[in-house]
Coordinates of C-alpha atoms in Angstrom, one line a residue:
Chain W
M724 CA 51.9 89.8 119.8
F725 CA 54.7 92.3 120.5
L726 CA 55.9 90.3 123.6
Q727 CA 55.7 87.1 121.6
Q728 CA 58.1 88.5 118.9
V729 CA 60.4 89.8 121.6
V730 CA 60.7 86.5 123.3
G731 CA 61.1 84.7 119.9
G732 CA 63.9 87.0 119.0
L733 CA 65.8 86.4 122.2
A734 CA 66.7 82.8 121.1
T735 CA 68.2 83.9 117.8
G736 CA 69.6 86.9 119.6
S737 CA 71.4 84.6 122.0
I738 CA 73.2 82.9 119.1
Y739 CA 74.2 86.3 117.6
A740 CA 75.5 87.3 121.1
L741 CA 77.6 84.1 121.4
V742 CA 79.0 84.6 117.9
A743 CA 79.7 88.2 118.6
L744 CA 81.5 87.2 121.8
G745 CA 83.7 84.8 119.8
F746 CA 84.7 87.7 117.5
I747 CA 85.4 90.2 120.3
L748 CA 87.6 87.9 122.3
I749 CA 90.0 87.4 119.4
F750 CA 89.8 91.1 118.4
K751 CA 90.6 92.3 121.9
A752 CA 93.5 89.9 122.5
T753 CA 95.1 90.1 119.1
D754 CA 93.7 93.2 117.3
V755 CA 92.6 90.8 114.5
V756 CA 89.0 90.7 113.1
N757 CA 88.8 87.0 112.4
F758 CA 86.9 86.5 109.2
A759 CA 87.0 82.8 109.6
Q760 CA 84.9 82.9 112.8
G761 CA 81.8 81.6 111.1
E762 CA 83.7 78.7 109.6
L763 CA 85.2 77.8 113.0
M764 CA 81.5 77.5 114.0
M765 CA 80.6 75.6 110.9
V766 CA 83.3 73.0 111.3
S767 CA 82.5 72.4 115.0
T768 CA 78.8 72.1 114.2
F769 CA 79.6 69.5 111.5
F770 CA 81.8 67.7 114.0
A771 CA 78.9 67.7 116.5
K772 CA 76.5 66.4 113.8
T773 CA 78.9 63.6 113.0
M774 CA 79.1 62.7 116.7
I775 CA 75.3 62.7 117.0
D776 CA 75.0 60.5 113.9
R777 CA 77.5 58.0 115.4
L778 CA 76.5 58.0 119.0
H779 CA 72.7 58.5 118.7
P780 CA 72.5 60.2 122.0
A781 CA 69.2 59.4 123.9
D782 CA 69.7 60.5 127.5
V783 CA 71.2 63.5 129.2
W784 CA 74.6 61.9 129.7
M785 CA 75.1 61.0 126.1
W786 CA 74.2 64.5 125.0
L787 CA 76.7 65.8 127.6
A788 CA 79.3 63.5 126.1
V789 CA 78.5 64.9 122.6
V790 CA 78.8 68.5 123.9
L791 CA 82.1 67.8 125.7
L792 CA 83.5 66.1 122.6
T793 CA 82.5 69.1 120.5
I794 CA 84.0 71.5 123.0
G795 CA 87.2 69.5 123.1
F796 CA 87.4 69.4 119.3
A797 CA 86.7 73.1 119.0
A798 CA 89.4 74.0 121.5
L799 CA 91.9 71.8 119.7
F800 CA 90.9 73.2 116.3
G801 CA 91.3 76.7 117.5
V802 CA 94.8 76.1 118.9
V803 CA 95.9 74.3 115.8
L804 CA 94.7 77.1 113.5
E805 CA 96.4 79.7 115.7
R806 CA 99.6 77.7 115.7
L807 CA 99.7 77.0 112.0
I808 CA 98.5 80.3 110.5
I809 CA 98.2 83.1 113.0
R810 CA 101.4 82.7 115.0
P811 CA 103.7 82.7 112.0
L812 CA 102.1 86.0 111.0
M813 CA 102.3 87.5 114.5
H814 CA 104.8 90.2 113.4
A815 CA 103.2 90.8 110.0
P816 CA 100.9 93.8 109.5
V817 CA 97.3 93.3 110.8
F818 CA 96.2 93.6 107.2
S819 CA 98.1 90.4 106.2
I820 CA 96.6 88.5 109.1
V821 CA 93.1 89.6 108.1
I822 CA 93.7 88.4 104.5
A823 CA 94.9 85.1 105.9
T824 CA 91.7 84.7 107.9
I825 CA 89.7 85.5 104.8
G826 CA 91.6 82.8 103.0
L827 CA 91.1 80.4 105.9
S828 CA 87.4 81.0 105.8
T829 CA 87.2 80.0 102.1
L830 CA 89.6 77.1 102.6
L831 CA 87.5 75.7 105.5
I832 CA 84.3 75.9 103.4
G833 CA 86.1 74.1 100.5
L834 CA 87.6 71.4 102.7
S835 CA 84.4 70.8 104.7
G836 CA 82.2 70.6 101.6
G837 CA 84.6 68.9 99.3
V838 CA 86.8 66.6 101.4
V839 CA 85.6 66.0 104.9
W840 CA 81.8 66.4 104.7
D841 CA 79.5 67.4 101.8
W842 CA 77.5 70.3 100.4
D843 CA 74.1 69.1 101.6
T844 CA 71.9 70.8 104.2
Y845 CA 71.0 68.9 107.3
P846 CA 68.5 69.7 110.0
G847 CA 70.2 70.1 113.4
K848 CA 69.3 67.9 116.3
S849 CA 69.0 69.1 119.8
P850 CA 68.3 67.6 123.3
F851 CA 65.5 70.2 123.6
S852 CA 62.2 69.6 122.1
N853 CA 60.6 71.9 119.6
K854 CA 57.0 71.5 120.9
P855 CA 55.6 74.9 121.8
V856 CA 54.5 75.5 125.4
S857 CA 52.3 78.3 126.6
L858 CA 53.7 80.4 129.4
G859 CA 51.3 83.1 130.6
G860 CA 49.9 83.7 127.1
I861 CA 53.3 83.6 125.4
V862 CA 54.2 80.6 123.3
V863 CA 57.7 79.4 123.7
T864 CA 59.5 76.2 122.8
P865 CA 61.8 74.4 125.2
L866 CA 64.4 74.7 122.5
D867 CA 64.3 78.5 122.6
M868 CA 64.4 78.5 126.4
G869 CA 67.4 76.1 126.3
I870 CA 69.3 78.3 123.9
V871 CA 68.7 81.4 126.0
G872 CA 69.4 79.5 129.2
I873 CA 72.7 78.0 128.0
T874 CA 73.8 81.3 126.6
L875 CA 73.2 83.1 129.8
G876 CA 74.9 80.3 131.8
L877 CA 77.9 80.4 129.5
I878 CA 78.2 84.2 129.8
L879 CA 78.0 83.9 133.6
L880 CA 80.8 81.2 133.5
L881 CA 82.9 83.5 131.2
T882 CA 82.4 86.5 133.5
L883 CA 83.6 84.4 136.5
F884 CA 86.5 83.1 134.5
F885 CA 87.7 86.5 133.5
K886 CA 87.2 87.9 137.0
F887 CA 88.5 85.2 139.2
T888 CA 90.8 82.8 137.5
K889 CA 94.5 83.4 136.9
L890 CA 94.2 82.5 133.2
G891 CA 91.3 84.8 132.8
I892 CA 93.1 87.7 134.4
A893 CA 96.2 87.1 132.3
M894 CA 94.0 87.2 129.2
R895 CA 92.5 90.5 130.2
A896 CA 96.0 91.8 131.0
T897 CA 97.2 90.8 127.5
Q898 CA 94.2 92.5 126.0
Q899 CA 95.1 95.7 127.6
N900 CA 98.8 95.8 126.9
Q901 CA 100.9 93.0 125.4
Q902 CA 104.2 94.4 126.4
T903 CA 103.3 95.0 130.0
A904 CA 101.7 91.6 130.2
T905 CA 105.0 90.1 128.9
L906 CA 106.9 92.0 131.5
M907 CA 104.6 90.6 134.2
G908 CA 105.7 87.2 133.2
I909 CA 102.6 86.3 131.2
N910 CA 103.2 83.9 128.3
V911 CA 101.5 86.1 125.6
K912 CA 101.9 83.5 122.9
G913 CA 100.2 80.9 125.1
I914 CA 97.4 83.4 125.8
F915 CA 96.9 84.0 122.1
A916 CA 96.5 80.3 121.6
G917 CA 94.2 80.1 124.6
T918 CA 92.1 83.0 123.2
W919 CA 91.7 81.2 119.9
A920 CA 90.7 78.0 121.7
L921 CA 88.2 79.9 123.9
S922 CA 86.7 81.7 120.9
A923 CA 86.4 78.5 118.9
V924 CA 84.7 76.8 121.8
I925 CA 82.2 79.6 122.2
S926 CA 81.5 79.5 118.4
G927 CA 81.2 75.8 118.6
V928 CA 78.6 76.0 121.3
A929 CA 76.8 78.7 119.3
G930 CA 76.7 76.4 116.3
F931 CA 75.5 73.5 118.3
L932 CA 72.7 75.6 119.7
A933 CA 71.9 77.3 116.4
A934 CA 71.8 74.1 114.3
P935 CA 68.1 73.2 114.9
I936 CA 67.1 76.8 113.9
I937 CA 69.4 77.6 111.0
F938 CA 70.3 74.2 109.6
I939 CA 73.7 72.8 109.1
D940 CA 75.5 73.4 105.8
T941 CA 78.8 74.8 104.6
N942 CA 77.3 78.3 104.3
M943 CA 76.0 78.5 107.9
G944 CA 79.0 80.6 108.8
Y945 CA 77.3 83.6 107.3
V946 CA 75.3 83.9 110.6
V947 CA 78.5 85.4 111.9
L948 CA 77.9 88.6 109.9
K949 CA 74.8 89.0 112.2
G950 CA 77.0 88.5 115.2
F951 CA 79.3 91.2 113.9
A952 CA 76.3 93.5 113.4
G953 CA 75.3 92.7 117.0
A954 CA 78.7 93.5 118.2
V955 CA 78.8 96.8 116.3
L956 CA 75.3 97.6 117.6
G957 CA 76.3 97.0 121.2
G958 CA 79.6 98.8 120.9
W959 CA 82.5 97.1 119.2
G960 CA 85.3 95.9 121.5
S961 CA 83.1 95.6 124.6
I962 CA 82.0 92.2 125.9
P963 CA 78.8 93.3 127.5
G964 CA 78.1 95.3 124.3
A965 CA 78.4 92.2 122.2
I966 CA 75.9 90.3 124.3
V967 CA 73.4 93.2 124.6
G968 CA 73.8 94.1 120.9
G969 CA 73.4 90.4 119.7
M970 CA 70.3 90.0 121.8
A971 CA 68.9 93.3 120.6
L972 CA 69.6 92.5 117.0
G973 CA 67.7 89.2 117.3
V974 CA 64.7 91.0 118.7
M975 CA 64.9 93.8 116.2
E976 CA 65.0 91.4 113.3
N977 CA 61.8 89.7 114.5
L978 CA 60.0 93.0 115.1
A979 CA 61.1 94.4 111.7
T980 CA 59.7 91.3 110.0
V981 CA 56.3 91.8 111.6
Y982 CA 56.0 95.5 111.8
V983 CA 58.0 96.8 108.8
W984 CA 58.3 94.4 105.9
P985 CA 58.8 90.6 105.9
Q986 CA 61.6 90.6 103.4
I987 CA 63.7 92.9 105.4
K988 CA 64.7 90.2 107.9
H989 CA 68.0 89.2 106.2
M990 CA 68.9 92.8 105.3
A991 CA 68.0 94.3 108.7
A992 CA 71.3 93.3 110.2
F993 CA 73.4 94.9 107.5
L994 CA 71.3 98.1 107.5
V995 CA 71.8 98.1 111.2
I996 CA 75.6 98.0 110.7
L997 CA 75.5 100.8 108.3
L998 CA 73.1 102.9 110.4
V999 CA 75.0 102.4 113.6
L1000 CA 78.3 103.1 112.0
L1001 CA 77.0 106.3 110.5
C1002 CA 75.0 107.6 113.4
K1003 CA 76.5 106.2 116.6
P1004 CA 79.7 104.4 115.9
D1005 CA 80.3 103.7 119.6
G1006 CA 77.3 101.5 119.7
L1007 CA 74.4 101.3 122.2
L1008 CA 76.6 101.1 125.2
G1009 CA 78.7 103.9 124.0
F1010 CA 82.0 102.3 124.8
T1011 CA 85.1 102.5 122.7
V1012 CA 88.4 100.8 123.2
K1013 CA 91.4 102.9 122.4
K1014 CA 94.6 100.9 122.3
V1015 CA 97.9 102.8 122.5
Chain P
M1361 CA 111.7 101.3 93.3
I1362 CA 113.6 101.5 90.1
Q1363 CA 112.0 103.9 87.6
G1364 CA 110.9 102.7 84.2
T1365 CA 113.8 103.0 81.7
A1366 CA 113.7 103.4 78.0
G1367 CA 114.1 99.6 77.9
T1368 CA 110.9 98.9 79.7
K1369 CA 109.0 101.5 77.7
F1370 CA 110.2 99.7 74.5
L1371 CA 109.0 96.4 75.9
L1372 CA 105.6 97.8 76.8
M1373 CA 105.2 99.2 73.3
L1374 CA 106.2 95.9 71.8
L1375 CA 103.7 94.1 74.0
F1376 CA 100.9 96.5 73.0
L1377 CA 101.7 95.9 69.3
V1378 CA 101.6 92.1 69.8
L1379 CA 98.2 92.4 71.6
L1380 CA 97.0 94.5 68.7
I1381 CA 97.9 91.9 66.2
V1382 CA 97.1 88.8 68.2
P1383 CA 93.4 88.4 67.3
H1384 CA 94.4 88.0 63.7
A1385 CA 97.0 85.3 64.5
P1386 CA 96.3 82.0 62.7
F1387 CA 96.0 80.0 66.0
M1388 CA 93.3 82.4 67.3
N1389 CA 89.8 81.1 67.9
S1390 CA 86.7 82.5 69.5
Y1391 CA 87.4 80.7 72.8
L1392 CA 90.9 82.1 73.1
L1393 CA 89.6 85.5 72.3
Y1394 CA 87.0 85.1 75.0
I1395 CA 89.8 84.2 77.5
L1396 CA 91.8 87.3 76.5
D1397 CA 88.7 89.5 77.0
L1398 CA 88.2 88.1 80.5
I1399 CA 91.9 88.8 81.2
Y1400 CA 91.5 92.5 80.3
I1401 CA 88.3 92.7 82.4
S1402 CA 90.1 91.0 85.3
V1403 CA 92.9 93.5 85.0
L1404 CA 90.4 96.3 85.4
V1405 CA 89.0 94.7 88.6
A1406 CA 92.5 94.1 89.9
L1407 CA 93.5 97.7 89.3
G1408 CA 90.4 98.9 91.1
L1409 CA 90.8 96.7 94.1
N1410 CA 94.5 97.3 94.3
L1411 CA 94.1 101.1 94.4
L1412 CA 91.8 100.6 97.3
A1413 CA 93.4 97.7 99.2
G1414 CA 97.0 97.8 98.0
Y1415 CA 97.5 101.5 98.0
A1416 CA 94.9 103.0 100.4
G1417 CA 95.1 100.0 102.7
Q1418 CA 91.4 99.4 102.9
I1419 CA 90.4 95.8 102.5
S1420 CA 87.2 95.2 100.7
I1421 CA 85.3 91.9 100.7
G1422 CA 82.4 93.3 98.9
H1423 CA 83.9 93.9 95.4
A1424 CA 81.7 91.3 93.8
A1425 CA 78.8 93.7 94.7
F1426 CA 80.4 96.6 92.7
Y1427 CA 81.0 94.2 89.8
A1428 CA 77.3 93.1 90.0
L1429 CA 76.1 96.7 90.1
G1430 CA 78.2 97.5 87.0
A1431 CA 77.0 94.4 85.1
Y1432 CA 73.3 94.8 86.1
S1433 CA 73.0 98.5 85.7
S1434 CA 74.6 98.4 82.2
A1435 CA 72.4 95.5 81.1
I1436 CA 69.2 97.0 82.6
L1437 CA 69.8 100.4 81.0
Q1438 CA 70.3 98.6 77.6
A1439 CA 67.3 96.4 78.0
Q1440 CA 64.9 99.0 79.4
L1441 CA 65.9 102.2 77.7
G1442 CA 67.7 100.8 74.7
L1443 CA 70.7 103.0 75.2
P1444 CA 73.9 102.1 73.3
F1445 CA 76.5 100.0 75.2
L1446 CA 79.3 102.6 75.2
L1447 CA 77.0 105.0 77.0
T1448 CA 75.5 102.4 79.5
M1449 CA 79.1 101.3 80.2
V1450 CA 80.1 104.8 81.3
L1451 CA 76.8 105.3 83.2
A1452 CA 77.1 102.0 84.9
A1453 CA 80.7 102.7 86.0
S1454 CA 79.7 106.2 87.2
F1455 CA 76.7 104.8 89.1
T1456 CA 78.9 102.2 90.8
A1457 CA 81.4 104.9 91.7
V1458 CA 78.6 106.9 93.4
V1459 CA 77.6 103.8 95.3
G1460 CA 81.3 103.2 96.2
Y1461 CA 81.5 106.7 97.5
M1462 CA 78.5 106.0 99.7
V1463 CA 79.9 102.8 101.0
G1464 CA 83.1 104.7 101.8
L1465 CA 81.1 107.3 103.8
P1466 CA 81.2 105.3 107.1
A1467 CA 85.0 105.7 106.6
I1468 CA 84.6 109.1 108.1
R1469 CA 84.0 107.4 111.4
L1470 CA 85.7 104.2 111.0
H1471 CA 89.2 103.0 110.8
G1472 CA 90.8 99.8 109.6
L1473 CA 88.9 96.6 109.8
F1474 CA 85.4 98.0 110.6
L1475 CA 85.3 99.2 107.0
A1476 CA 86.2 95.7 105.8
M1477 CA 83.2 94.3 107.7
A1478 CA 81.0 97.1 106.3
T1479 CA 82.0 96.0 102.8
L1480 CA 81.2 92.4 103.6
A1481 CA 77.7 93.5 104.8
F1482 CA 77.4 95.7 101.7
G1483 CA 78.1 92.7 99.5
R1484 CA 75.4 90.7 101.2
V1485 CA 72.9 93.5 100.9
V1486 CA 73.5 93.7 97.1
E1487 CA 73.2 89.9 96.8
E1488 CA 69.8 90.2 98.5
L1489 CA 68.7 93.2 96.4
L1490 CA 69.4 91.3 93.2
V1491 CA 66.7 88.7 94.1
I1492 CA 64.2 91.0 95.8
P1493 CA 60.7 90.7 94.3
L1494 CA 60.3 94.5 94.1
L1495 CA 63.2 94.8 91.6
E1496 CA 62.3 91.6 89.7
P1497 CA 60.8 93.3 86.7
L1498 CA 64.3 94.8 86.1
T1499 CA 66.7 92.1 87.4
H1500 CA 64.6 88.9 86.7
G1501 CA 65.4 87.8 90.3
A1502 CA 67.2 84.5 90.9
D1503 CA 66.6 83.3 87.3
G1504 CA 69.2 85.8 86.0
M1505 CA 68.8 88.0 83.0
P1506 CA 70.0 87.9 79.4
V1507 CA 72.3 90.8 78.4
P1508 CA 71.2 92.5 75.2
V1509 CA 73.6 92.2 72.3
A1510 CA 75.4 95.5 71.9
K1511 CA 76.4 97.2 68.7
L1512 CA 79.0 99.8 67.9
G1513 CA 78.0 101.1 64.5
P1514 CA 77.9 98.1 62.2
M1515 CA 80.1 96.0 64.6
V1516 CA 78.7 93.6 67.1
L1517 CA 80.2 93.7 70.6
K1518 CA 80.4 90.1 71.7
S1519 CA 83.1 88.1 73.4
D1520 CA 84.3 86.6 70.1
T1521 CA 84.3 89.7 67.9
W1522 CA 87.4 91.8 67.3
A1523 CA 85.5 95.0 68.0
F1524 CA 84.9 93.9 71.6
Y1525 CA 88.5 92.6 72.0
Y1526 CA 89.8 96.0 71.0
L1527 CA 87.4 97.8 73.2
C1528 CA 88.6 95.7 76.2
L1529 CA 92.2 96.1 75.2
V1530 CA 92.0 99.9 74.9
L1531 CA 90.1 100.2 78.1
A1532 CA 92.5 98.0 80.0
T1533 CA 95.5 100.0 78.6
V1534 CA 94.0 103.4 79.3
M1535 CA 92.9 102.5 82.8
T1536 CA 96.3 101.0 83.6
W1537 CA 97.9 104.1 82.4
L1538 CA 95.5 106.1 84.5
A1539 CA 96.2 104.0 87.5
V1540 CA 99.9 104.5 87.2
N1541 CA 99.3 108.3 87.0
I1542 CA 96.9 108.3 90.0
V1543 CA 99.5 106.4 92.0
N1544 CA 102.2 108.9 91.2
S1545 CA 99.9 111.9 91.9
R1546 CA 99.1 113.7 95.1
T1547 CA 96.1 111.5 95.6
G1548 CA 98.1 108.3 95.2
R1549 CA 100.7 109.6 97.7
A1550 CA 97.8 110.4 100.1
F1551 CA 96.6 106.8 99.7
I1552 CA 99.9 105.3 100.5
A1553 CA 100.3 107.7 103.5
L1554 CA 97.0 106.6 105.0
R1555 CA 97.8 103.0 104.4
E1556 CA 101.1 103.3 106.3
S1557 CA 99.7 105.2 109.3
E1558 CA 96.4 107.0 109.6
I1559 CA 97.7 109.1 112.4
A1560 CA 100.8 110.1 110.6
A1561 CA 98.8 110.9 107.5
Q1562 CA 96.4 113.1 109.4
T1563 CA 99.4 114.9 111.1
S1564 CA 100.7 115.8 107.6
G1565 CA 97.4 117.3 106.7
I1566 CA 95.8 114.5 104.8
D1567 CA 92.0 114.5 105.0
L1568 CA 91.4 110.8 105.9
A1569 CA 87.7 110.7 105.2
K1570 CA 88.1 112.5 101.9
Y1571 CA 90.8 110.2 100.6
K1572 CA 89.2 107.0 101.8
T1573 CA 85.9 107.9 100.0
I1574 CA 87.9 108.9 96.9
A1575 CA 89.6 105.5 97.0
F1576 CA 86.3 103.7 97.3
A1577 CA 84.7 105.7 94.5
L1578 CA 87.7 105.2 92.2
S1579 CA 87.9 101.5 93.0
A1580 CA 84.1 101.1 92.4
F1581 CA 84.4 102.9 89.1
Y1582 CA 87.1 100.5 87.8
T1583 CA 85.1 97.5 89.1
G1584 CA 81.8 98.8 87.7
L1585 CA 83.3 99.3 84.3
A1586 CA 84.7 95.8 84.4
G1587 CA 81.3 94.5 85.4
A1588 CA 79.6 96.2 82.5
L1589 CA 82.1 94.6 80.1
Y1590 CA 81.8 91.2 81.8
A1591 CA 78.0 91.3 81.2
Q1592 CA 78.6 91.8 77.5
A1593 CA 81.3 89.0 77.4
V1594 CA 79.2 86.3 79.1
T1595 CA 75.8 87.5 77.7
F1596 CA 73.9 86.2 80.7
I1597 CA 74.1 87.3 84.3
A1598 CA 72.6 85.8 87.5
P1599 CA 72.9 86.7 91.2
D1600 CA 74.7 83.4 92.0
G1601 CA 77.6 84.7 89.9
F1602 CA 78.3 87.6 92.3
T1603 CA 78.7 86.0 95.7
I1604 CA 81.3 86.7 98.4
F1605 CA 83.4 83.9 96.9
L1606 CA 83.9 86.1 93.9
S1607 CA 85.1 88.9 96.1
V1608 CA 87.6 86.5 97.6
K1609 CA 88.8 85.6 94.1
F1610 CA 89.3 89.2 93.4
L1611 CA 91.4 89.6 96.5
A1612 CA 93.4 86.5 95.5
V1613 CA 94.2 88.1 92.2
I1614 CA 95.9 91.1 93.8
I1615 CA 97.5 89.2 96.6
I1616 CA 99.0 86.7 94.3
G1617 CA 99.9 89.4 91.8
G1618 CA 101.2 91.8 94.3
M1619 CA 99.6 94.3 96.7
G1620 CA 100.3 97.9 96.1
S1621 CA 101.6 97.3 92.6
I1622 CA 100.1 98.1 89.2
L1623 CA 102.4 95.5 87.6
G1624 CA 101.1 93.0 90.2
S1625 CA 97.5 93.7 89.3
V1626 CA 98.2 92.8 85.7
L1627 CA 100.3 89.8 86.5
G1628 CA 97.7 88.4 89.0
A1629 CA 94.9 88.9 86.5
I1630 CA 96.8 87.0 83.8
T1631 CA 97.9 84.2 86.1
L1632 CA 94.4 83.5 87.5
A1633 CA 92.5 84.0 84.3
V1634 CA 92.9 80.4 83.1
L1635 CA 92.1 78.8 86.5
P1636 CA 88.3 78.7 86.1
E1637 CA 88.7 76.8 82.9
L1638 CA 90.9 74.3 84.7
F1639 CA 88.6 73.9 87.6
A1640 CA 85.6 73.4 85.3
K1641 CA 87.2 70.1 84.4
L1642 CA 87.1 68.8 88.0
P1643 CA 84.0 67.5 89.7
G1644 CA 82.1 70.4 91.3
E1645 CA 81.6 68.5 94.6
W1646 CA 85.4 68.5 95.3
G1647 CA 85.2 72.2 96.1
A1648 CA 88.6 72.6 94.4
P1649 CA 88.3 76.3 93.6
M1650 CA 87.5 77.2 97.2
I1651 CA 90.4 75.1 98.5
F1652 CA 92.7 76.6 95.9
Y1653 CA 91.8 80.2 96.4
G1654 CA 91.6 79.9 100.2
G1655 CA 94.9 78.0 100.5
A1656 CA 96.6 80.3 98.0
L1657 CA 95.6 83.4 100.0
I1658 CA 97.1 81.9 103.2
L1659 CA 100.3 80.6 101.6
V1660 CA 101.0 83.7 99.5
I1661 CA 100.5 86.0 102.5
M1662 CA 102.8 83.8 104.6
F1663 CA 105.6 83.0 102.2
M1664 CA 105.6 85.7 99.5
P1665 CA 103.7 88.7 100.8
Q1666 CA 104.8 90.8 97.9
G1667 CA 103.3 88.5 95.4
M1668 CA 104.6 88.0 91.9
A1669 CA 105.5 91.7 91.6
G1670 CA 108.0 90.9 94.3
W1671 CA 109.8 88.5 92.1
V1672 CA 109.9 91.0 89.2
N1673 CA 111.2 93.7 91.5
A1674 CA 113.9 91.4 92.9
L1675 CA 114.9 90.5 89.4
R1676 CA 115.1 94.1 88.3
Y1677 CA 117.1 95.0 91.4
R1678 CA 119.6 92.2 90.7
L1679 CA 120.0 93.2 87.1
A1680 CA 120.6 96.8 88.1
L1681 CA 123.1 95.7 90.7
R1682 CA 125.0 93.7 88.2
R1683 CA 125.1 96.7 85.8
L1684 CA 126.5 98.7 88.7
Q1685 CA 129.2 96.2 89.5
S1686 CA 130.4 96.1 85.9
A1687 CA 130.6 99.9 85.9
P1688 CA 132.3 100.8 89.2
Q1689 CA 133.2 104.3 88.1
L1690 CA 129.5 105.3 88.3
A1691 CA 128.7 108.3 90.5
P1692 CA 127.6 107.4 94.0
S1693 CA 124.2 109.2 93.5
A1694 CA 123.3 106.8 90.8
R1695 CA 124.2 103.9 93.1
D1696 CA 121.8 105.3 95.7
A1697 CA 119.1 105.6 93.2
V1698 CA 119.3 102.0 92.4
A1699 CA 119.5 100.9 96.0
D1700 CA 116.5 103.0 96.9

């Protein structure tokens, strides 16, 4: 029973982890908490849904095409938003940029629901089946395994990207110190745009994976709050912290539902935020970023 | 900043007199009276949020929750204990202030944007609490609850009665006056200092945790008071009236009016008060309010970050400058005062 809940929580936890990762990337590069992160995810997921409705993917290649189209769209969307809204505010106080992202989040919900798509709730489709399989006494669905697998794969790819590619290293340099990065000949503006694109892509993938579990509607961006809670739990500002914290939160939610009180599920994340902030603000991994 | 002159004081007195007489004007009807009540209530929220966000520099995206706490606690106290509204209003505002203080507590450990996220989480928790079955006997859950009709002596306090109008007017006036005084006090200067730089503020001996929690409690008090009045004005409250979108609307009021400006709070509240009525005429599925508020936040931050108060200040500056140019013999110190 206990193990069952832990395994079940890992799938939702993976989504929280990805969402948290999207947050942290933008925060580390630009010092901005992007309150529109959830809506980036929502728009990409709606786009994926539209593509699925148009293309009716049946085999692996068609699904791959849908995924690649969604990733391309998310990247473009991230770059456009950065260019239109964030870059003009680059020299404004962080406060102003945050307000702008709050506005952006509301605007995107309004535009998605009112103009581009609608306010209905749709079940998400996935290439993975939802039929439970028993693995050594623990019941899992291929969907859950797919979500965890893709998340881990994506994290591995990102780690390699940040460690070994020139662009990844330039991004890390910018995160550490913008001025020095500029002096080293790094195009910081380009890195900002790239960070937004990368973050939007990660959120898009998270949305694509999450859609069969949490349904697609204009409010689905709220799941980002859980991602934030995960990031705080793991240690704000740390990429491993975001992943561990997100996963841990998913598991904790499941356990709390069974062992504490069923109705606590949606509140657990927020109680976790408040508790962690009060008791151990550095998070589980005890890692704080101090920028000079 | 140009200090208020005898002229502005005269204008303010005149405005107050007009507002005193206005409910008796021949064109007045119960609907207009209701809109005016909502403007005063909105001014209270705007002042509260501006003290926190505009002066102390702490963004809150959870103010709808304070509003809800004020509205619900006042209504529940009336319904369950039969207390008079003037008392429940004060109790509700005080209770909300205590909650605000507790929300501000993580501030001891946090800086900047963490707190904004914590307020967002707080907003969601309160949204969930309002529909939780445990509290259903009090809150009536998702169905919402009717607000008992309040009386002040023989007078009924409803959105279309003069008694309620004067109550709102007096509270809005007193609380505005109070806000102006807070801003010009030691506390207000501490707020501004910690907004400008937490490190510099600490260096000058300002207790960050203390002033952040004060700012939260104060802001929650204003918002809770407004919530209690709002419950009376609309006579029926339900959880779906207090979502994050309401918090975004509150933010829009002070951004459009002017951050860090009492005048801006009032201007923003007046400007945005009529919008809900306009949007009600459009089909709901267009999502017009969200597009408007979201777009407005972005555009105002980009192109007029000082909001409407910025225009007024620019105008006053230009007037003062013209007065100076027509009186070149003025002492240099006076010129500095204007340019300040």
